[in-house]
Short mmCIF file of C-alpha atoms in Angstrom, two decimals:
data_model
loop_
_atom_site.label_atom_id
_atom_site.label_comp_id
_atom_site.label_asym_id
_atom_site.label_seq_id
_atom_site.Cartn_x
_atom_site.Cartn_y
_atom_site.Cartn_z
CA MET D 1175 9.01 -12.64 -6.30
CA LEU D 1176 10.43 -11.57 -2.47
CA LEU D 1177 8.27 -12.67 0.25
CA ALA D 1178 9.08 -9.99 3.37
CA VAL D 1179 6.71 -11.00 5.66
CA PRO D 1180 6.61 -12.47 9.12
CA ALA D 1181 7.06 -15.89 9.69
CA ALA D 1182 3.47 -15.92 11.20
CA ALA D 1183 1.83 -14.75 7.81
CA LEU D 1184 4.19 -16.95 5.43
CA ALA D 1185 1.86 -19.94 5.06
CA THR D 1186 -1.34 -17.53 4.46
CA THR D 1187 0.58 -15.75 1.90
CA LEU D 1188 1.72 -19.20 -0.14
CA ASP D 1189 -1.75 -19.89 -0.29
CA GLU D 1190 -3.04 -16.57 -1.58
CA LEU D 1191 -0.29 -16.78 -4.37
CA ARG D 1192 -0.38 -20.46 -5.22
CA PRO D 1193 -2.99 -20.19 -7.93
CA ARG D 1194 -1.79 -16.95 -9.40
CA LEU D 1195 2.21 -18.14 -10.01
CA PRO D 1196 3.65 -18.24 -13.28
CA GLU D 1197 5.67 -21.51 -13.62
CA GLN D 1198 8.98 -19.47 -14.55
CA THR D 1199 8.62 -17.07 -11.02
CA VAL D 1200 11.12 -17.45 -8.80
CA VAL D 1201 9.37 -17.23 -5.00
CA MET D 1202 12.09 -16.21 -2.33
CA ASP D 1203 11.52 -15.72 1.10
CA VAL D 1204 13.62 -13.73 3.62
CA VAL D 1205 12.17 -14.95 7.17
CA SER D 1206 15.25 -14.81 9.29
CA THR D 1207 14.21 -18.19 10.97
CA LYS D 1208 14.39 -21.07 8.39
CA ALA D 1209 13.16 -24.72 9.81
CA GLN D 1210 9.73 -23.77 9.77
CA ALA D 1211 9.57 -21.62 6.59
CA THR D 1212 11.60 -23.87 4.66
CA ALA D 1213 8.92 -26.66 5.56
CA GLN D 1214 6.19 -24.14 4.62
CA LEU D 1215 7.34 -23.35 1.23
CA ALA D 1216 7.94 -26.58 0.40
CA VAL D 1217 4.50 -27.82 1.61
CA HIS D 1218 2.35 -24.90 0.71
CA LEU D 1219 4.07 -25.00 -2.94
CA PRO D 1220 4.89 -28.33 -3.47
CA ASP D 1221 4.72 -28.50 -7.31
CA HIS D 1222 6.55 -24.73 -8.06
CA PRO D 1223 9.52 -25.35 -9.79
CA ASN D 1224 11.50 -22.36 -8.64
CA LEU D 1225 11.86 -21.68 -4.79
CA LEU D 1226 14.44 -20.11 -2.44
CA ALA D 1227 14.37 -20.47 1.11
CA THR D 1228 16.79 -17.58 2.17
CA HIS D 1229 17.75 -15.18 5.03
CA PRO D 1230 19.97 -12.27 4.40
CA LEU D 1231 22.48 -11.84 7.11
CA PHE D 1232 23.33 -8.23 6.43
CA GLY D 1233 19.87 -7.17 7.88
CA PRO D 1234 16.45 -5.42 5.73
CA PRO D 1235 17.66 -1.52 6.03
CA SER D 1236 20.74 -2.82 4.03
CA MET D 1237 18.76 -4.45 1.61
CA ARG D 1238 18.97 -1.20 -0.47
CA ARG D 1239 22.70 -1.05 -0.47
CA MET D 1240 24.00 -4.53 -1.04
CA ARG D 1241 27.33 -4.72 -1.46
CA SER D 1242 30.16 -7.21 -1.95
CA GLY D 1243 31.19 -9.63 0.63
CA GLN D 1244 27.74 -9.63 2.29
CA ARG D 1245 26.17 -12.99 3.07
CA LEU D 1246 22.90 -14.58 2.08
CA ALA D 1247 22.12 -17.96 3.86
CA VAL D 1248 19.89 -20.15 1.77
CA THR D 1249 18.44 -23.21 3.00
CA LEU D 1250 16.24 -24.24 0.11
CA ALA D 1251 17.16 -23.92 -3.91
CA ARG D 1252 14.93 -25.36 -6.00
CA GLY D 1253 15.08 -24.95 -9.85
CA GLU D 1254 17.30 -23.89 -12.81
CA ARG D 1255 15.91 -20.51 -12.36
CA ALA D 1256 16.53 -20.15 -8.81
CA ARG D 1257 19.63 -21.33 -9.27
CA ALA D 1258 20.57 -18.90 -11.84
CA PHE D 1259 18.96 -16.14 -9.95
CA LEU D 1260 21.34 -17.01 -6.82
CA ASP D 1261 24.22 -17.15 -9.45
CA TRP D 1262 23.01 -13.36 -10.44
CA LEU D 1263 23.24 -12.05 -6.84
CA HIS D 1264 26.76 -13.14 -6.69
CA ARG D 1265 27.76 -11.67 -9.91
CA ARG D 1266 26.01 -8.34 -9.67
CA TYR D 1267 26.29 -7.80 -5.92
CA GLY D 1268 29.36 -9.75 -4.90
CA LEU D 1269 26.90 -11.60 -2.48
CA GLU D 1270 28.68 -14.78 -0.56
CA ILE D 1271 25.94 -17.51 -0.98
CA ILE D 1272 25.93 -19.89 2.02
CA GLU D 1273 23.96 -23.34 1.73
CA VAL D 1274 22.89 -24.35 5.25
CA ASP D 1275 20.56 -26.99 6.71
CA PRO D 1276 17.52 -24.88 8.04
CA ASP D 1277 17.83 -26.78 11.49
CA ASP D 1278 21.52 -25.86 11.68
CA HIS D 1279 20.69 -22.21 10.74
CA ASP D 1280 18.04 -21.94 13.38
CA ARG D 1281 20.87 -23.54 15.85
CA ALA D 1282 23.01 -20.56 15.14
CA MET D 1283 20.37 -17.87 14.78
CA ALA D 1284 19.23 -18.40 18.26
CA TYR D 1285 22.23 -17.27 19.50
CA MET D 1286 23.39 -14.74 16.90
CA GLN D 1287 19.81 -13.47 16.55
CA ALA D 1288 17.79 -14.14 19.05
CA LEU D 1289 20.05 -13.68 21.90
CA PRO D 1290 20.73 -10.31 20.73
CA PHE D 1291 17.57 -9.11 19.86
CA PHE D 1292 16.50 -10.26 23.49
CA ILE D 1293 19.30 -8.33 25.02
CA ALA D 1294 18.83 -5.43 23.33
CA ARG D 1295 15.05 -5.02 24.05
CA ALA D 1296 16.23 -5.67 27.63
CA LEU D 1297 18.14 -2.90 27.53
CA VAL D 1298 15.84 -0.09 25.89
CA SER D 1299 13.75 -1.47 28.99
CA LEU D 1300 16.26 -0.16 31.33
CA GLU D 1301 16.17 3.03 29.28
CA VAL D 1302 19.93 2.47 28.84
CA ASP D 1303 20.23 4.27 25.49
CA HIS D 1304 19.45 7.82 27.29
CA LEU D 1305 19.48 6.94 31.40
CA PRO D 1306 17.19 10.50 32.20
CA HIS D 1307 17.88 9.63 35.65
CA VAL D 1308 21.59 9.64 35.51
CA PRO D 1309 23.38 12.66 36.10
CA ASP D 1310 26.29 13.68 33.92
CA ARG D 1311 25.32 10.49 31.72
CA ASP D 1312 27.44 11.53 28.27
CA ARG D 1313 30.97 13.10 30.61
CA LEU D 1314 31.12 9.96 32.54
CA ALA D 1315 30.06 7.64 30.31
CA LEU D 1316 32.71 4.52 29.67
CA PRO D 1317 33.88 2.89 26.37
CA SER D 1318 32.47 -0.37 27.97
CA PHE D 1319 28.55 1.45 28.54
CA GLU D 1320 28.81 2.87 25.06
CA GLN D 1321 29.07 -0.42 23.80
CA LEU D 1322 25.58 -1.43 25.47
CA GLU D 1323 24.40 1.76 23.68
CA ARG D 1324 25.33 0.37 20.53
CA ILE D 1325 23.42 -2.65 21.16
CA ALA D 1326 20.05 -0.90 22.61
CA ALA D 1327 20.40 0.95 19.11
CA ILE D 1328 20.09 -2.34 17.40
CA GLU D 1329 16.40 -2.93 18.80
CA HIS D 1330 15.12 0.67 17.27
CA LEU D 1331 15.87 -0.82 13.74
CA HIS D 1332 13.39 -3.82 14.89
CA THR D 1333 9.63 -4.10 14.35
CA ASP D 1334 7.51 -6.16 16.70
CA ASP D 1335 7.16 -8.69 13.79
CA MET D 1336 10.69 -9.20 13.31
CA PHE D 1337 11.52 -9.63 17.28
CA GLU D 1338 8.56 -11.91 17.51
CA THR D 1339 9.71 -13.69 14.39
CA CYS D 1340 13.32 -14.68 15.73
CA GLN D 1341 11.87 -15.34 19.10
CA GLN D 1342 8.70 -17.20 18.36
CA SER D 1343 9.35 -19.03 15.11
CA ASN D 1344 12.86 -20.43 16.37
CA PRO D 1345 12.67 -23.62 18.04
CA TYR D 1346 16.10 -22.87 19.85
CA ALA D 1347 15.35 -19.35 20.91
CA GLN D 1348 13.85 -20.33 24.36
CA MET D 1349 16.85 -22.37 25.10
CA ALA D 1350 19.22 -19.76 24.63
CA ARG D 1351 17.31 -17.15 26.31
CA GLN D 1352 17.34 -19.38 29.34
CA GLN D 1353 20.62 -20.04 29.18
CA LEU D 1354 21.44 -16.32 29.50
CA ILE D 1355 18.65 -16.13 32.34
CA ASP D 1356 20.14 -18.80 34.20
CA ALA D 1357 23.88 -17.54 33.88
CA LEU D 1358 22.77 -14.15 35.18
CA THR D 1359 20.88 -15.49 38.04
CA GLU D 1360 24.06 -17.69 39.01
CA LEU D 1361 26.33 -14.91 38.84
CA HIS D 1362 23.80 -12.65 40.81
CA ASP D 1363 23.32 -15.40 43.54
CA GLU D 1364 27.48 -15.59 43.71
CA LEU D 1365 27.90 -11.64 44.19
CA ALA D 1366 25.03 -11.87 46.99
CA GLN D 1367 27.01 -14.39 48.60
CA GLY D 1368 30.11 -12.51 48.23
CA HIS D 1369 32.17 -14.35 45.91
CA VAL D 1370 32.35 -15.02 42.25
CA ARG D 1371 33.93 -18.10 40.44
CA GLY D 1372 36.83 -17.65 38.45
CA ASP D 1373 35.68 -19.05 35.23
CA VAL D 1374 36.58 -16.30 33.08
CA ALA D 1375 40.23 -16.37 32.02
CA PRO D 1376 41.74 -12.74 32.16
CA ALA D 1377 42.67 -11.09 28.96
CA ASP D 1378 46.51 -10.27 28.43
CA PRO D 1379 46.66 -6.80 29.82
CA SER D 1380 48.98 -6.09 26.51
CA ASP D 1381 45.93 -6.93 24.53
CA LEU D 1382 43.08 -5.16 26.28
CA HIS D 1383 41.97 -2.79 28.79
CA ALA D 1384 38.37 -3.13 29.79
CA ASP D 1385 37.64 0.02 29.46
CA ALA D 1386 40.38 1.32 27.25
CA PRO D 1387 39.37 3.72 24.02
CA VAL D 1388 38.05 1.55 21.17
CA GLU D 1389 37.43 2.43 17.51
CA PRO D 1390 33.66 2.74 17.47
CA PRO D 1391 31.78 0.26 15.13
CA PRO D 1392 29.26 1.92 12.82
CA VAL D 1393 25.69 1.79 13.70
CA PRO D 1394 24.93 -1.92 13.53
CA ALA D 1395 22.38 -3.08 10.85
CA SER D 1396 19.33 -4.91 11.62
CA ASP D 1397 19.34 -8.54 11.19
#
């Protein structure tokens, strides 16, 4: 049984299902933050013999086209049938099963998920994806700007529930957001004062030019 619900609805969903769950049923959640979700599975289904707390690292839109090499984070695997299901996912689809501590998972996702989602929503608020007030937008677009467009495109794949889950149920997301805001504020203040610290080492010119053409990546999957 796959539970694809927002983090805020997981506990209620588990309570509603508990009286009707056969022992042989593997219960698998896919909430993208794991400390809270893993604890809720253990608390609300304390005696159920087959539990999986997971986060597919390839995004809900990709679930219908799982392919070899994609990764599934697992923070709880209880029971023989649950383990057998993980083995089947590995054999059938070639998924890489990554077992990780739920707290370590959320620390990583604060930067790898919550922060990109936060930036993407801000870029959409700036209308970066179409800039109606900028003349000749398409003809003048630089490759570096086009990368920002692709980041903004991520946000259009997200529901509000997905956004709120990664921001509100990850205990480290606020810290990551604040670090970004502090860094931007510091940079803005340095520019206003007429100088910028040289903390960023310049790239080797033979390796990278800021606005050199780059091979465009595919439209990103949601996380």
